[in-house]
mmCIF file of C-alpha atoms in Angstrom:
data_model
loop_
_atom_site.group_PDB
_atom_site.id
_atom_site.type_symbol
_atom_site.label_atom_id
_atom_site.label_comp_id
_atom_site.label_asym_id
_atom_site.label_seq_id
_atom_site.Cartn_x
_atom_site.Cartn_y
_atom_site.Cartn_z
ATOM 1 C CA MET A 517 -20.993 5.833 6.553
ATOM 2 C CA ARG A 518 -22.460 2.793 8.143
ATOM 3 C CA SER A 519 -21.195 0.259 10.601
ATOM 4 C CA VAL A 520 -20.766 -3.172 9.022
ATOM 5 C CA ASP A 521 -21.776 -6.491 10.544
ATOM 6 C CA TYR A 522 -19.742 -8.451 8.001
ATOM 7 C CA THR A 523 -20.921 -11.799 6.679
ATOM 8 C CA PRO A 524 -18.116 -13.638 4.802
ATOM 9 C CA ARG A 525 -18.774 -13.595 1.091
ATOM 10 C CA THR A 526 -18.566 -17.371 0.868
ATOM 11 C CA GLU A 527 -21.794 -17.656 2.869
ATOM 12 C CA LEU A 528 -23.710 -15.278 0.547
ATOM 13 C CA ARG A 529 -25.881 -16.305 -2.413
ATOM 14 C CA ASN A 530 -27.226 -14.712 -5.551
ATOM 15 C CA ILE A 531 -24.075 -13.585 -7.270
ATOM 16 C CA ARG A 532 -25.201 -11.545 -10.209
ATOM 17 C CA ASN A 533 -23.820 -10.107 -13.418
ATOM 18 C CA ALA A 534 -20.823 -12.020 -14.600
ATOM 19 C CA ASN A 535 -19.446 -8.813 -16.189
ATOM 20 C CA PHE A 536 -19.220 -7.036 -12.852
ATOM 21 C CA PRO A 537 -20.121 -9.525 -10.122
ATOM 22 C CA LYS A 538 -21.975 -8.450 -6.978
ATOM 23 C CA ASP A 539 -23.933 -10.490 -4.436
ATOM 24 C CA GLY A 540 -27.517 -10.058 -3.319
ATOM 25 C CA TYR A 541 -26.450 -7.397 -0.846
ATOM 26 C CA GLY A 542 -24.635 -5.313 -3.495
ATOM 27 C CA ARG A 543 -21.130 -6.278 -2.304
ATOM 28 C CA THR A 544 -18.389 -6.433 -4.824
ATOM 29 C CA TYR A 545 -16.936 -9.824 -5.722
ATOM 30 C CA HIS A 546 -13.392 -9.294 -4.531
ATOM 31 C CA THR A 547 -13.252 -6.412 -1.983
ATOM 32 C CA SER A 548 -16.734 -7.257 -0.582
ATOM 33 C CA THR A 549 -17.557 -3.552 -0.318
ATOM 34 C CA MET A 550 -20.840 -1.894 -1.116
ATOM 35 C CA VAL A 551 -22.243 1.569 -1.344
ATOM 36 C CA GLY A 552 -21.702 3.340 1.989
ATOM 37 C CA ASP A 553 -18.479 1.467 2.742
ATOM 38 C CA ILE A 554 -16.000 3.674 0.835
ATOM 39 C CA ALA A 555 -14.986 7.396 1.155
ATOM 40 C CA ASN A 556 -14.008 9.455 -1.834
ATOM 41 C CA ARG A 557 -10.471 9.722 -0.488
ATOM 42 C CA VAL A 558 -8.600 6.377 -0.404
ATOM 43 C CA VAL A 559 -5.121 5.357 0.882
ATOM 44 C CA THR A 560 -4.048 2.173 -0.685
ATOM 45 C CA VAL A 561 -1.337 -0.027 0.833
ATOM 46 C CA GLY A 562 -0.180 -3.650 0.399
ATOM 47 C CA SER A 563 0.094 -4.725 4.021
ATOM 48 C CA HIS A 564 -2.874 -5.548 6.241
ATOM 49 C CA ALA A 565 -0.784 -4.417 9.250
ATOM 50 C CA ARG A 566 -0.129 -1.056 7.605
ATOM 51 C CA ALA A 567 -3.784 -0.651 6.915
ATOM 52 C CA GLN A 568 -4.540 -1.239 10.514
ATOM 53 C CA MET A 569 -1.869 1.302 11.653
ATOM 54 C CA ILE A 570 -3.264 3.928 9.230
ATOM 55 C CA SER A 571 -6.854 3.424 10.429
ATOM 56 C CA GLU A 572 -5.591 4.008 14.011
ATOM 57 C CA LEU A 573 -4.695 7.572 12.867
ATOM 58 C CA PHE A 574 -8.403 8.287 12.083
ATOM 59 C CA ASP A 575 -10.566 9.997 14.743
ATOM 60 C CA THR A 576 -13.164 7.385 14.203
ATOM 61 C CA VAL A 577 -13.468 4.109 12.332
ATOM 62 C CA GLU A 578 -17.002 3.332 11.179
ATOM 63 C CA VAL A 579 -16.608 0.586 8.549
ATOM 64 C CA GLU A 580 -14.378 -2.412 8.662
ATOM 65 C CA VAL A 581 -14.586 -5.153 5.951
ATOM 66 C CA THR A 582 -12.304 -8.117 5.456
ATOM 67 C CA SER A 583 -12.915 -10.085 2.362
ATOM 68 C CA ASP A 584 -11.940 -13.697 1.618
ATOM 69 C CA ARG A 585 -9.883 -12.524 -1.413
ATOM 70 C CA GLY A 586 -7.225 -10.788 0.685
ATOM 71 C CA PHE A 587 -8.641 -7.159 0.845
ATOM 72 C CA VAL A 588 -9.012 -5.302 4.089
ATOM 73 C CA THR A 589 -10.971 -1.952 4.124
ATOM 74 C CA HIS A 590 -11.394 0.569 6.937
ATOM 75 C CA THR A 591 -13.361 3.769 6.640
ATOM 76 C CA GLY A 592 -13.666 6.561 9.038
ATOM 77 C CA MET A 593 -13.249 10.250 9.686
ATOM 78 C CA LEU A 594 -10.230 12.437 10.263
ATOM 79 C CA ARG A 595 -10.733 16.078 11.209
ATOM 80 C CA GLY A 596 -14.276 15.968 9.859
ATOM 81 C CA THR A 597 -13.176 14.423 6.482
ATOM 82 C CA PRO A 598 -14.248 10.920 5.428
ATOM 83 C CA ILE A 599 -11.293 8.786 4.469
ATOM 84 C CA THR A 600 -10.712 5.083 3.592
ATOM 85 C CA VAL A 601 -7.661 2.794 3.690
ATOM 86 C CA VAL A 602 -7.571 -0.438 1.639
ATOM 87 C CA ALA A 603 -4.950 -3.112 1.917
ATOM 88 C CA THR A 604 -4.713 -4.905 -1.476
ATOM 89 C CA GLY A 605 -1.872 -7.349 -1.072
ATOM 90 C CA MET A 606 0.773 -7.240 -3.906
ATOM 91 C CA GLY A 607 0.566 -6.853 -7.707
ATOM 92 C CA LEU A 608 -1.127 -5.373 -10.637
ATOM 93 C CA PRO A 609 -4.314 -7.569 -10.613
ATOM 94 C CA MET A 610 -5.144 -6.684 -6.936
ATOM 95 C CA VAL A 611 -4.902 -2.949 -7.675
ATOM 96 C CA ASP A 612 -7.051 -3.332 -10.686
ATOM 97 C CA MET A 613 -9.781 -5.162 -8.689
ATOM 98 C CA MET A 614 -9.598 -2.658 -5.810
ATOM 99 C CA VAL A 615 -9.821 0.541 -7.921
ATOM 100 C CA ARG A 616 -12.671 -0.711 -10.123
ATOM 101 C CA GLU A 617 -14.684 -2.216 -7.237
ATOM 102 C CA VAL A 618 -14.288 0.701 -4.659
ATOM 103 C CA ASN A 619 -15.066 3.108 -7.489
ATOM 104 C CA SER A 620 -18.398 1.415 -7.968
ATOM 105 C CA CYS A 621 -19.258 2.174 -4.380
ATOM 106 C CA VAL A 622 -19.095 5.952 -4.391
ATOM 107 C CA ASP A 623 -20.609 9.036 -6.009
ATOM 108 C CA GLY A 624 -18.395 12.019 -7.191
ATOM 109 C CA ASN A 625 -14.805 12.466 -7.787
ATOM 110 C CA MET A 626 -12.081 10.244 -6.119
ATOM 111 C CA LEU A 627 -8.541 10.735 -4.753
ATOM 112 C CA PHE A 628 -6.148 7.809 -4.370
ATOM 113 C CA LEU A 629 -2.787 7.897 -2.674
ATOM 114 C CA ARG A 630 -0.618 4.856 -2.491
ATOM 115 C CA LEU A 631 1.825 4.274 0.377
ATOM 116 C CA GLY A 632 4.187 1.333 -0.447
ATOM 117 C CA THR A 633 7.522 -0.044 0.254
ATOM 118 C CA CYS A 634 10.102 -0.543 -2.451
ATOM 119 C CA GLY A 635 13.570 -1.342 -3.698
ATOM 120 C CA THR A 636 15.586 1.264 -5.572
ATOM 121 C CA PRO A 637 17.593 0.676 -8.772
ATOM 122 C CA ASN A 638 19.338 4.109 -8.233
ATOM 123 C CA VAL A 639 22.694 3.961 -6.565
ATOM 124 C CA ASN A 640 22.178 7.514 -5.222
ATOM 125 C CA VAL A 641 18.998 6.680 -3.245
ATOM 126 C CA PRO A 642 19.653 5.340 0.197
ATOM 127 C CA LEU A 643 17.754 3.042 2.464
ATOM 128 C CA GLY A 644 15.086 4.770 4.488
ATOM 129 C CA ALA A 645 14.473 7.510 1.937
ATOM 130 C CA VAL A 646 10.889 8.055 0.815
ATOM 131 C CA THR A 647 10.385 8.164 -2.981
ATOM 132 C CA LEU A 648 7.734 10.490 -4.287
ATOM 133 C CA ASN A 649 6.623 9.116 -7.649
ATOM 134 C CA ASP A 650 5.641 11.890 -10.091
ATOM 135 C CA GLN A 651 5.457 9.392 -13.036
ATOM 136 C CA CYS A 652 5.563 5.653 -13.622
ATOM 137 C CA VAL A 653 6.688 3.182 -16.278
ATOM 138 C CA LEU A 654 5.504 -0.371 -16.303
ATOM 139 C CA ILE A 655 7.943 -3.267 -16.882
ATOM 140 C CA THR A 656 6.249 -6.462 -18.117
ATOM 141 C CA ARG A 657 7.517 -9.745 -19.164
ATOM 142 C CA ASN A 658 7.455 -10.315 -22.976
ATOM 143 C CA TYR A 659 6.470 -14.066 -23.046
ATOM 144 C CA ASP A 660 6.793 -14.336 -26.766
ATOM 145 C CA ALA A 661 10.576 -13.750 -26.453
ATOM 146 C CA TRP A 662 10.935 -16.965 -24.488
ATOM 147 C CA MET A 663 8.668 -18.988 -26.824
ATOM 148 C CA ARG A 664 10.417 -17.700 -29.969
ATOM 149 C CA GLN A 665 14.078 -17.084 -29.079
ATOM 150 C CA GLU A 666 15.217 -16.797 -32.692
ATOM 151 C CA MET A 667 12.415 -14.542 -33.708
ATOM 152 C CA LYS A 668 13.496 -11.181 -35.205
ATOM 153 C CA ASN A 669 11.454 -7.952 -35.043
ATOM 154 C CA ASP A 670 11.060 -5.413 -37.777
ATOM 155 C CA SER A 671 14.443 -3.746 -36.939
ATOM 156 C CA GLY A 672 16.245 -7.019 -37.371
ATOM 157 C CA GLN A 673 17.190 -7.404 -33.784
ATOM 158 C CA THR A 674 16.371 -10.121 -31.243
ATOM 159 C CA GLU A 675 13.117 -9.548 -29.556
ATOM 160 C CA LYS A 676 13.425 -8.154 -25.946
ATOM 161 C CA HIS A 677 12.407 -10.216 -22.972
ATOM 162 C CA TYR A 678 10.980 -7.188 -21.095
ATOM 163 C CA LYS A 679 8.746 -4.377 -22.220
ATOM 164 C CA VAL A 680 8.994 -0.866 -20.770
ATOM 165 C CA SER A 681 6.031 1.438 -21.281
ATOM 166 C CA ARG A 682 6.068 5.157 -21.739
ATOM 167 C CA PRO A 683 5.799 7.212 -18.514
ATOM 168 C CA ILE A 684 2.370 7.719 -16.995
ATOM 169 C CA GLN A 685 2.036 10.995 -14.983
ATOM 170 C CA ALA A 686 0.716 11.298 -11.402
ATOM 171 C CA ASP A 687 -1.794 14.036 -10.543
ATOM 172 C CA LYS A 688 0.228 17.217 -10.048
ATOM 173 C CA ALA A 689 -1.863 18.801 -7.373
ATOM 174 C CA LEU A 690 -2.062 15.712 -5.205
ATOM 175 C CA THR A 691 1.684 15.136 -5.769
ATOM 176 C CA CYS A 692 2.385 18.680 -4.581
ATOM 177 C CA SER A 693 0.267 18.075 -1.435
ATOM 178 C CA LEU A 694 1.968 14.927 -0.667
ATOM 179 C CA LYS A 695 5.374 16.493 -1.142
ATOM 180 C CA ARG A 696 4.386 19.351 1.278
ATOM 181 C CA GLU A 697 3.321 16.805 3.969
ATOM 182 C CA LEU A 698 6.269 14.451 3.477
ATOM 183 C CA GLU A 699 8.794 17.148 3.902
ATOM 184 C CA LYS A 700 7.264 18.121 7.295
ATOM 185 C CA ARG A 701 8.151 14.656 8.709
ATOM 186 C CA ILE A 702 10.669 12.895 6.405
ATOM 187 C CA LYS A 703 14.342 13.962 6.193
ATOM 188 C CA ASP A 704 15.071 12.476 2.717
ATOM 189 C CA VAL A 705 12.338 12.708 0.074
ATOM 190 C CA ARG A 706 13.369 11.803 -3.480
ATOM 191 C CA VAL A 707 11.051 12.780 -6.339
ATOM 192 C CA GLY A 708 11.446 10.644 -9.400
ATOM 193 C CA LEU A 709 10.094 7.858 -11.687
ATOM 194 C CA SER A 710 8.781 4.544 -10.447
ATOM 195 C CA ALA A 711 9.320 1.385 -12.322
ATOM 196 C CA THR A 712 6.073 -0.716 -11.711
ATOM 197 C CA CYS A 713 6.886 -4.312 -12.410
ATOM 198 C CA ASP A 714 4.694 -7.359 -13.048
ATOM 199 C CA SER A 715 6.706 -9.556 -10.739
ATOM 200 C CA PHE A 716 9.086 -9.286 -7.718
ATOM 201 C CA TYR A 717 11.890 -11.325 -9.198
ATOM 202 C CA GLY A 718 12.266 -11.517 -12.970
ATOM 203 C CA SER A 719 10.940 -8.082 -13.965
ATOM 204 C CA GLN A 720 12.906 -6.317 -11.184
ATOM 205 C CA GLY A 721 16.278 -7.822 -12.346
ATOM 206 C CA ARG A 722 16.746 -10.240 -9.421
ATOM 207 C CA GLN A 723 18.968 -13.130 -10.292
ATOM 208 C CA ASP A 724 17.633 -16.603 -9.709
ATOM 209 C CA PRO A 725 19.903 -19.502 -10.792
ATOM 210 C CA TRP A 726 16.841 -21.805 -10.972
ATOM 211 C CA PHE A 727 15.116 -19.918 -13.822
ATOM 212 C CA LEU A 728 16.256 -18.426 -17.147
ATOM 213 C CA ASP A 729 14.924 -14.902 -16.779
ATOM 214 C CA TYR A 730 17.380 -13.012 -19.197
ATOM 215 C CA ASN A 731 17.339 -9.994 -16.902
ATOM 216 C CA GLU A 732 21.045 -9.572 -16.211
ATOM 217 C CA ASN A 733 21.130 -6.072 -17.734
ATOM 218 C CA LEU A 734 17.581 -4.937 -16.888
ATOM 219 C CA ILE A 735 18.564 -2.493 -14.153
ATOM 220 C CA ASP A 736 21.390 -0.963 -16.181
ATOM 221 C CA GLU A 737 19.179 -0.553 -19.209
ATOM 222 C CA LEU A 738 16.337 1.088 -17.163
ATOM 223 C CA MET A 739 18.761 3.574 -15.577
ATOM 224 C CA LYS A 740 20.275 4.374 -18.948
ATOM 225 C CA GLN A 741 16.783 5.139 -20.422
ATOM 226 C CA TYR A 742 15.389 6.792 -17.257
ATOM 227 C CA PRO A 743 18.132 8.266 -14.991
ATOM 228 C CA ASN A 744 15.511 9.699 -12.758
ATOM 229 C CA ALA A 745 14.161 6.202 -11.840
ATOM 230 C CA VAL A 746 14.043 5.921 -7.957
ATOM 231 C CA THR A 747 11.664 3.012 -7.338
ATOM 232 C CA PHE A 748 11.056 -0.676 -8.142
ATOM 233 C CA GLU A 749 7.534 -1.732 -6.985
ATOM 234 C CA MET A 750 4.475 -3.589 -8.300
ATOM 235 C CA GLU A 751 1.389 -1.467 -8.021
ATOM 236 C CA THR A 752 1.623 2.325 -8.522
ATOM 237 C CA GLY A 753 1.909 2.512 -12.300
ATOM 238 C CA HIS A 754 -1.436 0.627 -12.769
ATOM 239 C CA LEU A 755 -3.090 2.913 -10.304
ATOM 240 C CA PHE A 756 -1.921 5.935 -12.337
ATOM 241 C CA HIS A 757 -3.142 4.237 -15.512
ATOM 242 C CA LEU A 758 -6.608 3.593 -14.255
ATOM 243 C CA ALA A 759 -6.962 7.195 -13.032
ATOM 244 C CA LYS A 760 -6.033 8.368 -16.561
ATOM 245 C CA ILE A 761 -8.571 6.230 -18.319
ATOM 246 C CA ALA A 762 -11.432 6.672 -15.833
ATOM 247 C CA ARG A 763 -14.752 7.825 -17.374
ATOM 248 C CA ARG A 764 -17.918 9.403 -15.854
ATOM 249 C CA ARG A 765 -16.000 10.776 -12.898
ATOM 250 C CA LYS A 766 -12.623 12.308 -12.262
ATOM 251 C CA ILE A 767 -10.030 10.000 -10.515
ATOM 252 C CA ARG A 768 -6.723 11.514 -9.396
ATOM 253 C CA ALA A 769 -3.840 9.539 -8.133
ATOM 254 C CA GLY A 770 -0.371 9.831 -6.566
ATOM 255 C CA GLY A 771 1.969 7.653 -4.578
ATOM 256 C CA CYS A 772 5.054 7.321 -2.482
ATOM 257 C CA ALA A 773 7.194 4.419 -1.145
ATOM 258 C CA ILE A 774 9.677 3.686 1.586
ATOM 259 C CA VAL A 775 13.004 2.384 0.259
ATOM 260 C CA LEU A 776 13.569 -1.014 2.016
ATOM 261 C CA ALA A 777 16.067 -2.425 -0.526
ATOM 262 C CA GLN A 778 19.102 -0.873 -2.227
ATOM 263 C CA ARG A 779 19.639 -3.096 -5.246
ATOM 264 C CA HIS A 780 23.289 -2.106 -5.801
ATOM 265 C CA SER A 781 24.496 -2.538 -2.275
ATOM 266 C CA ASN A 782 22.177 -5.329 -1.470
ATOM 267 C CA GLY A 783 21.316 -3.577 1.723
ATOM 268 C CA PHE A 784 17.926 -3.898 3.512
ATOM 269 C CA LEU A 785 16.237 -1.478 6.044
ATOM 270 C CA SER A 786 15.906 -2.742 9.678
ATOM 271 C CA LYS A 787 12.453 -3.675 10.961
ATOM 272 C CA ALA A 788 12.439 -1.053 13.638
ATOM 273 C CA GLU A 789 13.295 1.644 11.135
ATOM 274 C CA THR A 790 10.752 0.438 8.720
ATOM 275 C CA LYS A 791 8.010 0.766 11.390
ATOM 276 C CA ARG A 792 9.009 4.307 12.250
ATOM 277 C CA MET A 793 9.049 5.357 8.587
ATOM 278 C CA GLU A 794 5.697 3.696 8.016
ATOM 279 C CA ARG A 795 3.979 5.788 10.665
ATOM 280 C CA ASP A 796 5.713 9.084 9.665
ATOM 281 C CA SER A 797 4.880 8.454 6.016
ATOM 282 C CA ALA A 798 1.316 7.449 6.745
ATOM 283 C CA ILE A 799 0.632 10.658 8.569
ATOM 284 C CA ALA A 800 1.909 12.632 5.629
ATOM 285 C CA VAL A 801 -0.329 10.606 3.223
ATOM 286 C CA VAL A 802 -3.532 10.941 5.199
ATOM 287 C CA GLU A 803 -2.848 14.699 5.723
ATOM 288 C CA ALA A 804 -2.225 15.165 1.980
ATOM 289 C CA LEU A 805 -5.413 13.396 1.099
ATOM 290 C CA ILE A 806 -7.761 15.256 3.490
ATOM 291 C CA THR A 807 -6.365 18.634 2.568
ATOM 292 C CA THR A 808 -6.694 18.163 -1.112
ATOM 293 C CA PRO A 809 -10.095 19.194 -2.501
ATOM 294 C CA LEU A 810 -12.088 16.784 -4.648
ATOM 295 C CA TYR A 811 -13.335 19.761 -6.696
ATOM 296 C CA ALA A 812 -13.545 23.544 -6.501
ATOM 297 C CA GLY A 813 -15.322 24.580 -3.284
ATOM 298 C CA ASP A 814 -15.210 21.055 -1.796
ATOM 299 C CA PRO A 815 -16.752 21.531 1.702
ATOM 300 C CA THR A 816 -15.240 18.199 3.014
ATOM 301 C CA VAL A 817 -11.574 19.419 2.644
ATOM 302 C CA ALA A 818 -9.523 19.940 5.819
ATOM 303 C CA GLU A 819 -7.118 22.888 6.361
ATOM 304 C CA PRO A 820 -3.400 22.096 6.290
ATOM 305 C CA LEU A 821 -1.715 22.326 9.663
ATOM 306 C CA GLU A 822 1.838 23.260 10.537
ATOM 307 C CA ALA A 823 4.338 20.565 11.269
ATOM 308 C CA GLU A 824 4.464 21.426 15.056
ATOM 309 C CA ILE A 825 0.732 21.237 15.412
ATOM 310 C CA LEU A 826 0.601 17.874 13.589
ATOM 311 C CA SER A 827 3.357 16.485 15.745
ATOM 312 C CA LYS A 828 1.417 17.374 18.970
ATOM 313 C CA ILE A 829 -1.873 15.848 17.689
ATOM 314 C CA TYR A 830 -0.346 12.581 16.498
ATOM 315 C CA SER A 831 1.947 12.347 19.528
ATOM 316 C CA LYS A 832 -0.946 12.712 21.813
ATOM 317 C CA GLN A 833 -2.938 10.103 19.855
ATOM 318 C CA ASN A 834 0.017 7.709 20.126
ATOM 319 C CA ARG A 835 0.198 8.070 23.928
ATOM 320 C CA ASN A 836 -3.524 7.301 24.049
ATOM 321 C CA GLN A 837 -3.174 4.046 22.234
ATOM 322 C CA PRO A 838 -2.556 0.818 24.229
ATOM 323 C CA LYS A 839 0.913 -0.478 23.903
ATOM 324 C CA SER A 840 1.185 -4.205 23.244
ATOM 325 C CA SER A 841 4.533 -4.411 24.896
ATOM 326 C CA SER A 842 2.902 -3.116 28.141
ATOM 327 C CA VAL A 843 0.154 -5.718 27.881
ATOM 328 C CA VAL A 844 2.844 -8.331 27.489
ATOM 329 C CA THR A 845 4.801 -6.980 30.430
ATOM 330 C CA TYR A 846 1.795 -6.942 32.760
ATOM 331 C CA ALA A 847 0.744 -10.411 31.622
ATOM 332 C CA GLY A 848 4.179 -11.766 32.419
ATOM 333 C CA LEU A 849 4.130 -10.117 35.874
ATOM 334 C CA ALA A 850 0.699 -11.654 36.701
ATOM 335 C CA ILE A 851 1.948 -15.159 35.614
ATOM 336 C CA GLY A 852 5.095 -14.652 37.685
ATOM 337 C CA ILE A 853 3.096 -13.646 40.862
ATOM 338 C CA ALA A 854 0.787 -16.663 40.284
ATOM 339 C CA LEU A 855 3.725 -19.139 40.030
ATOM 340 C CA LEU A 856 5.294 -17.627 43.177
ATOM 341 C CA GLY A 857 2.047 -18.149 45.060
ATOM 342 C CA VAL A 858 1.883 -21.773 43.953
ATOM 343 C CA LEU A 859 5.437 -22.306 45.151
ATOM 344 C CA LEU A 860 4.760 -20.823 48.584
ATOM 345 C CA TRP A 861 1.636 -22.795 48.939
ATOM 346 C CA ARG A 862 3.373 -26.067 48.190
ATOM 347 C CA LYS A 863 6.214 -25.254 50.576
ATOM 348 C CA ARG A 864 3.678 -24.431 53.375
ATOM 349 C CA LEU A 865 1.835 -27.714 52.554
ATOM 350 C CA SER A 866 5.078 -29.809 52.843
ATOM 351 C CA LYS A 867 5.848 -28.295 56.319
ATOM 352 C CA GLN A 868 2.345 -29.195 57.526
ATOM 353 C CA ARG A 869 2.819 -32.780 56.383
ATOM 354 C CA ALA A 870 6.178 -33.036 58.052
#
């Protein structure tokens, strides 16, 4: 790995190859990464703040790249194993660009684990649970149904406004590793199917009176077809799909998500609980990645540790990290002392004049 002195992509010249654009330094068009920036084990998240939090779990961070297309990449080492975290933002296109471009920056097999947040269409899945996705379907908007409302398909029925794909499987070994690590730290882990949607509103059955989405029955129809559905999100299914169609090297993918929204009760997880769940889930994800071999005899794989040992390691690490709240407290105290000094000085000056 190398340390990056990052120059914004907008300042670079010599963009080459319209089919797979890279600049004169070999940096990819969207993620701005190049050979040496990416490890073969990748955590992918949506949030920049979550990526920062995950990289703070690493023993060292040797590469930091921020692109002007919304991607943040940190690469470092954890217990002797190289590991990368990439924040993609939201949606299928961002995942597509990330996987293809970081794939072009490495040699050998790759492992991807996604840690996201989600809503759940399943009435039995509570807020704060972590869903472990062993398979995904993709729900996509069928634009022809809006343009041709009266069109009939071959069966003689009205064309559906949303298409649901067949399930795409996660990698079994990676999913088993993730399940093992999640159960060390998370009380409620729900294994099931994720519905990866091409939008946050229409394709997830949210009701918006300003638009004609024809999605009133979408959740009920999904649960009738797939009673094991536990997740609504917008990325994981495409990650699984790209892993399945990869050529020239083996890519394996898995994913989990923290349930923030319960679609039946309309409940939403608190910010404080979300932060706690993010850190606990992140520890499970990075541990699952570094303890899963890329291939038989992989010398970079780490040994799994017991839950008690992991708790001590990451608790100690957390104590060593500076607390922003402490910084704010000390800054406020310093300002208060300075103001008190000014007031005393003015009072003394007034007495002298009198």
